[in-house]
Coordinates of C-alpha atoms and ligand atoms in Angstrom, one line a residue:
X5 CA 44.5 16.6 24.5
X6 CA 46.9 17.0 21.1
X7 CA 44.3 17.5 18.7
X8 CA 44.3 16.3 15.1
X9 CA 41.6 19.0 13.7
X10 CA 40.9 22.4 15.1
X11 CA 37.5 23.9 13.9
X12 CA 36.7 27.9 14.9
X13 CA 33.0 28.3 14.2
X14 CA 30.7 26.4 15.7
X15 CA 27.5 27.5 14.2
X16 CA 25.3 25.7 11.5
X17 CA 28.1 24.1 9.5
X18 CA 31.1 24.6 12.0
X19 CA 29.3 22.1 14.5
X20 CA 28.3 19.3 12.3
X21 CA 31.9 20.0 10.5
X22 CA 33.5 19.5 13.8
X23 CA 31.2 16.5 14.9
X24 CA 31.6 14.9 11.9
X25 CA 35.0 14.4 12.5
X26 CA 34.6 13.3 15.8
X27 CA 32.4 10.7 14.1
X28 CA 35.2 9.2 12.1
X29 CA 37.5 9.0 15.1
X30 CA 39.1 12.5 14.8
X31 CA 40.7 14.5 17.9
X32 CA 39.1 17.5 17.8
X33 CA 38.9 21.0 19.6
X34 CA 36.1 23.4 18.4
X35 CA 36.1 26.8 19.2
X36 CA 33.5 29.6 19.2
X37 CA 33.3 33.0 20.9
X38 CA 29.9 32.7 22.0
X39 CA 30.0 31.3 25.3
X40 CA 26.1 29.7 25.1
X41 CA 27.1 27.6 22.3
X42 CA 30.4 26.9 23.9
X43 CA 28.8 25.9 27.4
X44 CA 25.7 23.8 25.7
X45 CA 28.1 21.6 24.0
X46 CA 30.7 21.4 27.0
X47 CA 27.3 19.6 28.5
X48 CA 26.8 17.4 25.4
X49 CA 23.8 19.6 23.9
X50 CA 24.0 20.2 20.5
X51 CA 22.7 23.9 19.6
X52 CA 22.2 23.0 16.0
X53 CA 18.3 21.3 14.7
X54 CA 20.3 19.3 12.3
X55 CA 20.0 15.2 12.0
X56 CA 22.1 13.1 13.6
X57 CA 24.6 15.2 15.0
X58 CA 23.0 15.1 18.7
X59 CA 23.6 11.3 18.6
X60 CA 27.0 11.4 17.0
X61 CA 28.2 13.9 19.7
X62 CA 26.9 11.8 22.5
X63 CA 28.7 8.8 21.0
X64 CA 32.5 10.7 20.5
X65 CA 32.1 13.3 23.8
X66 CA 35.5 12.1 24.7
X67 CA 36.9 13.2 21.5
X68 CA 36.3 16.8 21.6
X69 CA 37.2 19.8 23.5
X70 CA 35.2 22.8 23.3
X71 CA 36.7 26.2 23.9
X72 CA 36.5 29.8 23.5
X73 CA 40.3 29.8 23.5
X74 CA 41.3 30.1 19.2
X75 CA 45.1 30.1 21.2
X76 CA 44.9 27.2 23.1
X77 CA 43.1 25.2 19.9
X78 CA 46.2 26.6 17.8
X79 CA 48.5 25.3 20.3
X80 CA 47.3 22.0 20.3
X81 CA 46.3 21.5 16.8
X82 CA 48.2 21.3 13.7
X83 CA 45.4 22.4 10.8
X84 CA 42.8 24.8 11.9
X85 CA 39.8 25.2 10.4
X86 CA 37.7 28.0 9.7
X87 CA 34.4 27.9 9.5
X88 CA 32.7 31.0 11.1
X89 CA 29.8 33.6 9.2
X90 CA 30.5 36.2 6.3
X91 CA 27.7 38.2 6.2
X92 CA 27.2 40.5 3.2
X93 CA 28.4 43.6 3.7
X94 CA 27.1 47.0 2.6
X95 CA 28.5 46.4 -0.7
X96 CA 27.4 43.0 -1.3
X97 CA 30.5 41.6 -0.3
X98 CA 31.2 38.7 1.8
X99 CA 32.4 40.5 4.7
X100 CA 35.8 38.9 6.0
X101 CA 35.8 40.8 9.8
X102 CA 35.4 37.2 11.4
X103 CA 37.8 35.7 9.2
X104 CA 40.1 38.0 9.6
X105 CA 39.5 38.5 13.7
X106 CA 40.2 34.5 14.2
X107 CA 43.4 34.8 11.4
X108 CA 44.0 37.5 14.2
X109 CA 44.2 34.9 17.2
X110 CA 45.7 31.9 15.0
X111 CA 48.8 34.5 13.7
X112 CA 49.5 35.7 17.8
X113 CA 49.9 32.0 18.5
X114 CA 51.0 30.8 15.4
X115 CA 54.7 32.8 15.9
X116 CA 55.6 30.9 19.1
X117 CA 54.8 27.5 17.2
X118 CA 58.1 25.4 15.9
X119 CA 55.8 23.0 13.7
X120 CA 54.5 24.6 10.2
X121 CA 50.1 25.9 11.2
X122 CA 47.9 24.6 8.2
X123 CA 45.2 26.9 8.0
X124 CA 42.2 25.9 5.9
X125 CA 39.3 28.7 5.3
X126 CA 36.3 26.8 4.3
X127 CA 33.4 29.6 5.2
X128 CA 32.8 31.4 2.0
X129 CA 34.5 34.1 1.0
X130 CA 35.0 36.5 -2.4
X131 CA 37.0 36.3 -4.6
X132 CA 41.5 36.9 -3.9
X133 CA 40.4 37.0 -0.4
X134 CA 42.8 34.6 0.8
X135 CA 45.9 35.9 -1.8
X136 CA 44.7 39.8 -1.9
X137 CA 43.8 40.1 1.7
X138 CA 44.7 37.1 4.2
X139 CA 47.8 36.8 3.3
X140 CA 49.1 40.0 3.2
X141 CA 47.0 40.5 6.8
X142 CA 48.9 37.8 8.1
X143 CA 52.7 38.4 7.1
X144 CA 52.4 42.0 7.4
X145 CA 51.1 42.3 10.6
X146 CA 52.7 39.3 12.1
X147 CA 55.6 39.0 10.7
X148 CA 54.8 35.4 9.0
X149 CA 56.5 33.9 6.5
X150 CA 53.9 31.5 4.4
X151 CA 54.9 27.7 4.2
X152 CA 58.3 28.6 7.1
X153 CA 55.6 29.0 9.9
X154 CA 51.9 28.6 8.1
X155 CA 50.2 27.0 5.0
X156 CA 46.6 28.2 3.6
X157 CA 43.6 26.3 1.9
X158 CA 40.3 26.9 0.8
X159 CA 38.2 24.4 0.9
X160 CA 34.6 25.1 0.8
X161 CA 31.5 23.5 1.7
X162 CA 28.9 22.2 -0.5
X163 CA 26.5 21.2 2.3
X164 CA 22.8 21.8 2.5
X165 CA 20.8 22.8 5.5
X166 CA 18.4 20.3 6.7
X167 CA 21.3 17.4 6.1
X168 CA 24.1 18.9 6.8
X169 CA 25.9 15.9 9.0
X170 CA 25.6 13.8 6.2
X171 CA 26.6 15.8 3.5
X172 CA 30.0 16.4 5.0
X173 CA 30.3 12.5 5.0
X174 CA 29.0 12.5 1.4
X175 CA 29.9 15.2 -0.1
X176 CA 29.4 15.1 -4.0
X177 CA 32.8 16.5 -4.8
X178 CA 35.8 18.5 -2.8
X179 CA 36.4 21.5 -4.0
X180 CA 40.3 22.3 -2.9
X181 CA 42.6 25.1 -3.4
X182 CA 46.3 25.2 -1.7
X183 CA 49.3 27.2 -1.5
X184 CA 51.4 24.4 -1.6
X185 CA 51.8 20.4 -1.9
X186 CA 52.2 19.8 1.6
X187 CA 49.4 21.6 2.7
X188 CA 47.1 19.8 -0.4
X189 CA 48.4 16.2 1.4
X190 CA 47.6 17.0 4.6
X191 CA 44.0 18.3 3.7
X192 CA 43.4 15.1 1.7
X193 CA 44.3 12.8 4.0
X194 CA 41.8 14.6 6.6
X195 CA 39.2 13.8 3.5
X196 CA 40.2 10.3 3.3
X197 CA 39.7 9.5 6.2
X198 CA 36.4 11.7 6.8
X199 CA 34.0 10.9 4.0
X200 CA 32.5 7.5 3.4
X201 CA 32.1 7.9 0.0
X202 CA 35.9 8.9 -1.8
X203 CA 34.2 11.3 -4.1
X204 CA 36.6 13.4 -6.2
X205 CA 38.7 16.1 -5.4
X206 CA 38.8 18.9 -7.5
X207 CA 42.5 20.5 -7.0
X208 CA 42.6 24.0 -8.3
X209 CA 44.4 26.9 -7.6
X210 CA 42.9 29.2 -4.7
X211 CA 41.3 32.2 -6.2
X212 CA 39.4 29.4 -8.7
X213 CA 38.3 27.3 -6.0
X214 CA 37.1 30.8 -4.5
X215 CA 35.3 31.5 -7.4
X216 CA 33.8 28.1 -8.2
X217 CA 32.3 28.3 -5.1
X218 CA 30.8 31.2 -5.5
X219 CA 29.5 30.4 -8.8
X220 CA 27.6 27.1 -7.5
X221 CA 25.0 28.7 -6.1
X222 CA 24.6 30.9 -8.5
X223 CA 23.7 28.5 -10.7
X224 CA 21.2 27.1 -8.7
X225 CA 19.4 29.6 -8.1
X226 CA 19.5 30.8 -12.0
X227 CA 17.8 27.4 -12.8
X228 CA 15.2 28.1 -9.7
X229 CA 14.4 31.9 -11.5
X230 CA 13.9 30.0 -14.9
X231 CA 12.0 27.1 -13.2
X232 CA 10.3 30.0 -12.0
X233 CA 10.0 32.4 -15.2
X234 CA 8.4 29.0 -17.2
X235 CA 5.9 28.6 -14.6
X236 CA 4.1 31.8 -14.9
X237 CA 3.8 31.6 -18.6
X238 CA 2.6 27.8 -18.8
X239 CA 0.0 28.8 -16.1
X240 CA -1.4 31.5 -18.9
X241 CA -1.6 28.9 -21.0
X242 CA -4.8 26.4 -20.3
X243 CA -4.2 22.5 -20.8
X244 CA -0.6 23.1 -20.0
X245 CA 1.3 21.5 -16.9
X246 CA 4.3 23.3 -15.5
X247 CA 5.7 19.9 -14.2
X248 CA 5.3 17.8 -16.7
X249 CA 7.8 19.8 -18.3
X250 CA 10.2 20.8 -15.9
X251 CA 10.3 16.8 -15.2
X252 CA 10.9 16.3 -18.5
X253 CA 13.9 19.2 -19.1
X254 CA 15.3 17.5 -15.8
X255 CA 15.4 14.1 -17.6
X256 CA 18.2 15.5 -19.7
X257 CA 21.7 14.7 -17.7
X258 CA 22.4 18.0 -19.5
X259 CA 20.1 19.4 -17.2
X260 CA 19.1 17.3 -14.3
X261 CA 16.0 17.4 -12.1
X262 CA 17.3 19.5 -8.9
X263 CA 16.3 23.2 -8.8
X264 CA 14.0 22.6 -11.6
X265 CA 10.4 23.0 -9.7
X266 CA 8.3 26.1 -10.8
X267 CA 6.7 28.4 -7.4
X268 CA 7.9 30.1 -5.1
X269 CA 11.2 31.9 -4.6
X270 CA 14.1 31.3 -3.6
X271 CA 15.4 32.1 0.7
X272 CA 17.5 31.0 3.0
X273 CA 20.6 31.8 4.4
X274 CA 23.1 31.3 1.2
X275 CA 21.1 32.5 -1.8
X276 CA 20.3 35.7 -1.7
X277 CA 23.8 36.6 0.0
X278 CA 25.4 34.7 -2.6
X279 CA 23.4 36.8 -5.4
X280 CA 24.8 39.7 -3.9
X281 CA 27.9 38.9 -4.0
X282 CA 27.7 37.9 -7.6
X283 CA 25.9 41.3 -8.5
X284 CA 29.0 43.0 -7.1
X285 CA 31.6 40.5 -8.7
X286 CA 29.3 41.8 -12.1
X287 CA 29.8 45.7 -11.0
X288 CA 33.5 45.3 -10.5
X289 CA 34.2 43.3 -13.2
X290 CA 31.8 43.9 -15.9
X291 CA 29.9 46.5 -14.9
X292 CA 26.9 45.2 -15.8
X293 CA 24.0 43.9 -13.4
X294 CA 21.7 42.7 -16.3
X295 CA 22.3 39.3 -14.9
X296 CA 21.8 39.1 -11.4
X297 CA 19.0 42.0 -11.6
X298 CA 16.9 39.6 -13.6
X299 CA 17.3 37.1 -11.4
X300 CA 16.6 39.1 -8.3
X301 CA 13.7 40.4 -10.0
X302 CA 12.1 37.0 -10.8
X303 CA 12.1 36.2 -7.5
X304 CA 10.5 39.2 -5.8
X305 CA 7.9 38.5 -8.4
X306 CA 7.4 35.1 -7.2
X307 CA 6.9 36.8 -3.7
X308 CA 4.4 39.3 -5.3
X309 CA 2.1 36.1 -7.1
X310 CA 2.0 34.4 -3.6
X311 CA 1.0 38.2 -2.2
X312 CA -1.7 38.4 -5.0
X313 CA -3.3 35.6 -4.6
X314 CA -3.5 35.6 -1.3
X315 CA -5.1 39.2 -1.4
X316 CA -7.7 37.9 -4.0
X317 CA -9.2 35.2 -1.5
X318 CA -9.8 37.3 1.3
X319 CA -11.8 39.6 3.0
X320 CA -11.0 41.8 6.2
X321 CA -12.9 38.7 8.4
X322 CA -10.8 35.8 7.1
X323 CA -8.7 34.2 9.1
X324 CA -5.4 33.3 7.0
X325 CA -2.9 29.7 8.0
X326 CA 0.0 29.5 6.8
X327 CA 1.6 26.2 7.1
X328 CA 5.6 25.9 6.4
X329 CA 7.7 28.9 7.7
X330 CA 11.3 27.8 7.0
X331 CA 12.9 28.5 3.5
X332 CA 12.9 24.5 3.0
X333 CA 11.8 21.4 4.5
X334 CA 13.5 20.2 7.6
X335 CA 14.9 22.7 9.0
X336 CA 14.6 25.7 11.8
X337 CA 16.0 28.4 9.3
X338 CA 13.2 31.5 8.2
X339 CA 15.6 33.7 6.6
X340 CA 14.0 35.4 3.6
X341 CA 11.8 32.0 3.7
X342 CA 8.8 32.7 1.1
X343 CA 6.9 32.2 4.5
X344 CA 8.5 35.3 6.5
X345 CA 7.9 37.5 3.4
X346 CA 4.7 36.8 2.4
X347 CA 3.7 37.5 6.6
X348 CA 5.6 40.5 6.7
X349 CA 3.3 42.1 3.9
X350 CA -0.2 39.9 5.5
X351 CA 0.4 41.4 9.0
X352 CA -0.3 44.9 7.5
X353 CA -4.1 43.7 6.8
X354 CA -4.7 43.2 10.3
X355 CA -6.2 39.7 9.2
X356 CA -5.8 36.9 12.3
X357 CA -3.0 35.0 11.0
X358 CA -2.3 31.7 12.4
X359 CA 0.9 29.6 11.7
X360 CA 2.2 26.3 12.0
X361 CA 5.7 24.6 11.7
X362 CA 7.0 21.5 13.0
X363 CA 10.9 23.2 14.0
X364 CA 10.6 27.2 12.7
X365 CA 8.5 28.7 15.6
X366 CA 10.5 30.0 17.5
X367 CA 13.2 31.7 15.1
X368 CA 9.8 33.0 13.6
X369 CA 8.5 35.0 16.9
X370 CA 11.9 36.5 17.0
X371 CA 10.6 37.9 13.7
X372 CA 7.2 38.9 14.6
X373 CA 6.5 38.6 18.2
X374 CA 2.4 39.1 19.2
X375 CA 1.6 40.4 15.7
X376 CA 0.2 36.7 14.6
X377 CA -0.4 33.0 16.3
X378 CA 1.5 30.7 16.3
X379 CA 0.9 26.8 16.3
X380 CA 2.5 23.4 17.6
X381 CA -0.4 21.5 16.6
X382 CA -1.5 21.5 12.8
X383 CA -5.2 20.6 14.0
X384 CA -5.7 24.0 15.8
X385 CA -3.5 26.2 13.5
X386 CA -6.1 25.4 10.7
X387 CA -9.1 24.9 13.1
X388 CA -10.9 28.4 12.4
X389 CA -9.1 29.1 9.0
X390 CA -11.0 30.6 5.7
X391 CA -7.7 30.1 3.5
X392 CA -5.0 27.7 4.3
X393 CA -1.6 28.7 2.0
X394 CA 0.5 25.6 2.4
X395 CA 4.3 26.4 1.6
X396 CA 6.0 23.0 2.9
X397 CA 5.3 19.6 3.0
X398 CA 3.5 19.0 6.4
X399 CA 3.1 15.1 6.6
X400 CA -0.5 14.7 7.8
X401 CA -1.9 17.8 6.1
X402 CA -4.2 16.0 3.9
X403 CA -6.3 13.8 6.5
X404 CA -6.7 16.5 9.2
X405 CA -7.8 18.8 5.9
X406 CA -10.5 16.7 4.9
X407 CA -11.6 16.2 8.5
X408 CA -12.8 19.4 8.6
X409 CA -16.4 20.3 7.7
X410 CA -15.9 24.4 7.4
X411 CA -15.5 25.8 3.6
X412 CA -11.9 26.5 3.6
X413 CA -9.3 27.7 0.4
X414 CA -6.5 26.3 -0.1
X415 CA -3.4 27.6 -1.8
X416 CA -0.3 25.4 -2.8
X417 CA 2.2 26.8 -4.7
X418 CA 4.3 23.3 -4.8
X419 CA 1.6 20.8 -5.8
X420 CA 1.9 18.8 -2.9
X421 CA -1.9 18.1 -2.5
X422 CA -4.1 16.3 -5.4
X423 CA -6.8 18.3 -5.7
X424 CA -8.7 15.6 -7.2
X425 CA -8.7 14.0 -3.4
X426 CA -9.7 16.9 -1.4
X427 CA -12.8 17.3 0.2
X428 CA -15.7 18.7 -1.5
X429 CA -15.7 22.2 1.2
X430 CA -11.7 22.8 -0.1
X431 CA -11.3 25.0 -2.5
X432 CA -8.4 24.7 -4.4
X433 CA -7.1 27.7 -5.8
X434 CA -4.0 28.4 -7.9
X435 CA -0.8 29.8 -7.9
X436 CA -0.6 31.6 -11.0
Ligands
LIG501 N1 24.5 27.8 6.1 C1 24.7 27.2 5.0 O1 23.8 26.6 4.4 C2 26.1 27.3 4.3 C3 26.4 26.4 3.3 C4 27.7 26.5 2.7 C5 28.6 27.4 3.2 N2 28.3 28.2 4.2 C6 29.3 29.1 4.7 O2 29.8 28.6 6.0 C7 30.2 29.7 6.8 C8 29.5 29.5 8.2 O3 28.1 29.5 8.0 P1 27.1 29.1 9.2 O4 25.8 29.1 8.5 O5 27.6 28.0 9.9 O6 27.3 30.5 10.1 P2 26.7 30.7 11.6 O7 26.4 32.1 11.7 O8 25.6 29.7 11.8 O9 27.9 30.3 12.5 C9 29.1 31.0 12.6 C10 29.7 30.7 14.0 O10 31.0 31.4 14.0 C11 31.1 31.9 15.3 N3 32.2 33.0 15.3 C12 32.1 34.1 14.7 N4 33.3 34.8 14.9 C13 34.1 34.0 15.6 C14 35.4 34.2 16.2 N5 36.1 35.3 15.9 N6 35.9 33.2 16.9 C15 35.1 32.1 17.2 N7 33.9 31.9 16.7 C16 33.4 32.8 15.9 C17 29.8 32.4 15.7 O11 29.6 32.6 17.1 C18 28.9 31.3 15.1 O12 28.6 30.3 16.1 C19 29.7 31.0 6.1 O13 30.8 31.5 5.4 C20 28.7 30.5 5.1 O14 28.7 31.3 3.9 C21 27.0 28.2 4.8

């Protein structure tokens, strides 16, 4: 099959990138160098807890080639995209080894090619990656000449976990950065074609569209650590209401609502990374830290409030539930949730822990194996609990509560219970 769309990286974004495509009647042939993933999708089974993509995949199978072959893709394809992990590195850095490994694989083939290879990086990477490093990787080592045998773009994603597949259809802007005008119309006519919504495409060169990206989540998590910061100060002060503030800065379009909740910190699989990376753009640059120390700072202190209060409403008998694992809602993904940290200082009390999550289980007894017990059914994770701390919205949380007849504390740091409501056994105690 000629392919219209190669995608290397078939991991969280990579597979709902490449199914997405698929979706909107793209040729496509993914490619990933972990044989699993590769031989779960060959057999139609998406590896991914994302919506939708399962039913999108089943509906385009014949559109897509799966491979562990970045040659044969190359080969067969005429834009490549990239799309595979940068973990920080010991600096801070987004690390570029897989980046640079696939641009490996792509260059080998890329020499025998007679049509012109548009490469398109969309996982995130620092700063002059693609001018300071890529490129110079590429022509030095294989003899390339850029825009005679290859083009190179960086386009990257704005997506969030837990909606993913829909975000890449809907995306609230492109960010796109080119090293030439042929490669920029090829690219958007791929966008075109791909999103349902035409949002705007922001054309800038490469190292700003780099940087901008970058800078994004940077942002968001500096209004999350002032969300935060406010919080702890209105809760000193009695008669005041954190969210009837923070609703009413996010009324502001100078401002806007998102990111602009008060309680616990900030996880997941982009922020933190991305605040190191920013920490070390502010070392090189500035030599300064001031910025991104604050920020990291705020949010280890929202991890110590959740700690404290925890502490304060137990003894060594208690049994503790905690309800919500992932970093968000709606997803599978623990990493640094406030969840995983605030068990990986519990399990030290020897307390029975019990926890419950709809789709994070599993990823969580990677974490912590035998050392607490875990839950499918809310019911029994709360059944002989003496403090319930409640970090995600669980759906029937408040009915199978207030069916229960035992005293019980409950903690919950997001408001998402009216305490007005609860039974007259649930203590409700606060986050502050
Ligand atoms: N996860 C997010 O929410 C998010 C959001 C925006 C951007 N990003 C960026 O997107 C990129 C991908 O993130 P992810 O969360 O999908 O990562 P991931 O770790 O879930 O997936 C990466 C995939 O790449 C594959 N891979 C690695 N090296 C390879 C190689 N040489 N050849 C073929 N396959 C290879 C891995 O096997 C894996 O399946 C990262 O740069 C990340 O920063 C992530």
């Amino acid at each position: 099959m000629k392919a219209d769309v190669s995608v290397i990286g078939l991991g969280k974004l990579g597979q709902c990138l490449a199914i997405s495509l698929i979706h909107k009647k793209f040729k496509v042939i993914g490619v990933d160098n972990n044989l699993k993933v590769i031989n779960s999708l060959g057999n139609g089974k998406v590896t991914v807890d994302e919506p939708k993509v399962q039913k999108a995949l089943k509906e385009n199978f014949k559109n897509i080639i799966f491979t562990e072959d970045i040659g044969f893709a190359v080969r067969n394809s005429n834009i490549t995209i990239i799309i595979v992990g940068t973990p920080s590195d010991t600096y801070g850095k987004f690390s570029n080894k897989y980046v640079k490994s696939c641009l490996k694989d792509i260059s080998k083939t890329i020499v025998d090619k007679k049509q012109i290879h548009h490469i398109v990086i969309s996982s995130t990477v620092m700063p002059n990656s693609i001018d300071k490093i890529f490129i110079p990787y590429i022509e030095n080592n294989f003899n390339l000449k850029k825009h005679e045998h290859y083009s190179i773009s960086y386009c990257p994603e704005l997506v969030a976990l837990g909606s993913v597949f829909n975000d890449f259809l809907n995306p609230g802007m492109i960010i796109m950065g080119c090293s030439n005008e042929k490669a920029s119309k090829k690219i958007r006519k791929i966008y075109n074609k791909w999103t349902d919504n035409s949002p705007e495409i922001l054309e800038m060169n490469i190292l700003n569209a780099e940087i901008t990206k970058v800078a994004f989540n940077v942002y968001l998590t500096s209004k999350i650590t002032f969300a935060n910061n406010l919080y702890n100060i209105v809760n000193k002060l009695d008669g005041a209401n954190i969210d009837t503030i923070t609703n009413s800065l996010g009324m502001d379009y100078r401002i806007s609502r998102y990111f602009m909740k008060g309680g616990l910190s900030f996880g997941g699989t982009c922020f933190p990374r991305d605040i190191k990376a920013y920490e070390y753009l502010n070392k090189k640059y500035i030599k300064d830290t001031t910025y991104t120390d604050t920020i990291v700072k705020i949010n280890n202190r929202q991890d110590k409030l959740l700690y404290n209060v925890v502490i304060k409403n137990v003894n060594k008998f208690s049994t503790i539930s905690i309800l919500g694992l992932s970093f968000k809602p709606n997803t599978n993904v623990v990493d640094e949730s406030p969840s995983i940290k605030l068990l990986a200082s519990l399990i030290k009390l020897k307390n029975k822990i019990n926890v419950f999550d709809s789709k994070a289980i599993s990823n969580t007894k990677i974490i912590f194996g035998n050392k607490i017990n875990y839950f499918e059914k809310l019911d029994l994770a709360i059944k002989d609990a003496n403090l319930i701390v409640l970090l995600n919205p669980i759906g029937n949380f408040k009915n199978i509560l207030n069916k229960t007849k035992r005293k019980i504390k409950l903690i919950d740091p997001w408001r998402l219970i009216d305490k007005s409501k609860l039974a007259k056994n649930i203590e409700y105690i606060h986050y502050k």
